[in-house]
């Protein structure tokens, strides 16, 4: 908000330096971000007195002027025809920079030198007139700086406001704060509306159909006006706060906007069909051309101002070119209204159109001030443009309930602020900014906020007003007592950190996606309609259609991340994400939140280079990442089973369900190519999906140190042929079950199919390492245990020993 010192002084007596005023405004919460001396860009422009004019010897349309400014005389070439000897004129001297910017320097024109320039109003930024030199009053003192002579010198305060202080988006709003700071009274403008002629209701009518979006709409009419340039005082004020003058009618609406914070709009009455105004919602898809010349497409939730035939303004934001004020306008219809802040904000964002008016309507204006600002505007328009104000005022007002008194407790004020204020002091502070306060007992006041303070609705709001008016610096500073204790990480945090650490060490990068997704994503994943992952929590106000529901799986956003990287030639990917999914439970219940860990990889197994082959990642790479997580968490006894229908997004031939006892921890495998294609991914993608909640439950947390082994290990190998449908994990489970504590380690080191192995079968070569923590194992003891394990495997899985010598495999392993 820009406000000038001289403008403030019209409403309140200011007897302190402007620098002190800026500091004190900042201390009450109205931060003065910038304080500048203002001269309307008139530096090096002085008042000149023309003492002689004679023709330019080499140009018929130019004159040589002798101009006196103070004790100096200057020779100036000028092409204007409105100057006369004796005129006082603005003289821009060498070094002056005029709005534009235009830098003035000594120059030669047609062989004659010129030491400056005589300026028009447009060149000075004081109006639209370009055709001639701006003639100054004859009594102005020659040699004075023009800014001083015209009273343009001022100070401009730029104040940063928080969104709740809409009342300070006006000069009067700031003046009220200044009066409270300096213990002064506010002088409000005197409004004199002299009505003549017919009654306004005979000249025009107003119908408000969307009362919920426009609870108050007021209007007045001025006839027989003359649209012209504004008087100097009005142009000066607008220029000082950064508004370009247009004409006397439009300038008055902008002036009152800045003075009262009430947006106004002026229509040419003769261009309103049927001399009527209708306030209603727009029709979906219709178009409207605003004053900036841009055609905009409307939707049905946008509020429009229309006449009897067409739309004429985008309510609260901008008028249309079909009813604007022109030099031919003679009858003016002035609108002053209150529009719903939420409606204006949404329309402004949708159309990407923000104005001084919309900025104020979005934050909420003073509904009770609508009529006052309207009367102020018509009185100024009558003064600046002549004409007559028709009798009466149209005021369609769906009057809301009045502000209810709120009790505040003196004890509560002092408890929150650490102060020792008396009831009378609190009352004086609140009344200084227009709050009504009356006694409500020994320890309380009953306070009522004024209509322009829509942000005051609770006891703490009024206590905050007391704090800032009494001075934030008076609030005592007390260091809080903090007891230092060591914090214990909860189990879920420990598990999450372990997973992150392990996967990062394996070359995976963590990604963090939005918690939203496209509701069509589950269909792309082939998830059936009865699956709980189709129970979406819909957002009331989504950012985009692609982020309209809370996610029910981490997979869609991860696949989109893979696609985005592949499109940027980042082909070798290892990604993982830890995050929540949300399952809807109906309107009356909160959604269920579950935490998942999901990883994906694609591309090459190793970085490209001379030392590595170009092997692509496969099922065992992603399975290895998953097993590393289990190993770090100390989770054993899990097994892999064929993926079931609950993971239709995986290729059935290259996927598995991860089981821990009867519980499904998740899935691992290759993404179905058709699913990848739905997300525009053309490469093979391998993934694992784990329930982090179940991992937390299975995590034991406590790790027990074991001393280094004192006795040697004994190795035994076996090669067995079983049906290819037998999971290798089940065989390892039997070995572990039969061997007990004596088994230190076991693993598969060869899988073979084809050749001498009949179709439908596979050969598995396994190594088992035996070790005792109490003694050295004898060969006979190990052989007996090993033979028992082999017999149990052959019996359970209908297998047989491979006749090939196991020593060949042993040598290969070494």
Tab-separated table of C-alpha atoms in Angstrom, residues 58 65 100 111 161 168 233 238 283 315-316 365 383 465 470 490 510 523 546 588 606 627 671 736 744 748:
chain	number	residue	atom	x	y	z
A	58	UNK	CA	16.347	27.970	-40.527
A	65	UNK	CA	12.802	31.638	-26.797
A	100	UNK	CA	9.558	8.184	-20.139
A	111	UNK	CA	22.235	25.215	-36.655
A	161	UNK	CA	0.303	-5.416	4.893
A	168	UNK	CA	-5.387	-0.440	5.866
A	233	UNK	CA	-4.431	18.438	-7.195
A	238	UNK	CA	-2.746	9.748	-8.092
A	283	UNK	CA	-23.252	-18.351	-18.401
A	315	UNK	CA	-17.759	-7.789	-11.086
A	316	UNK	CA	-15.124	-6.437	-8.723
A	365	UNK	CA	-13.996	-4.421	2.235
A	383	UNK	CA	-16.805	19.377	-8.608
A	465	UNK	CA	-4.634	-5.273	19.171
A	470	UNK	CA	0.687	-0.697	23.757
A	490	UNK	CA	10.402	-44.665	17.631
A	510	UNK	CA	15.081	-41.523	-2.935
A	523	UNK	CA	-7.187	-48.588	-14.058
A	546	UNK	CA	-4.065	-35.457	-12.730
A	588	UNK	CA	-18.282	-40.387	8.197
A	606	UNK	CA	26.670	-51.211	-14.173
A	627	UNK	CA	16.712	-58.950	0.339
A	671	UNK	CA	6.251	-54.571	-14.426
A	736	UNK	CA	17.384	-74.718	7.684
A	744	UNK	CA	25.880	-71.271	9.496
A	748	UNK	CA	22.263	-71.860	-4.312
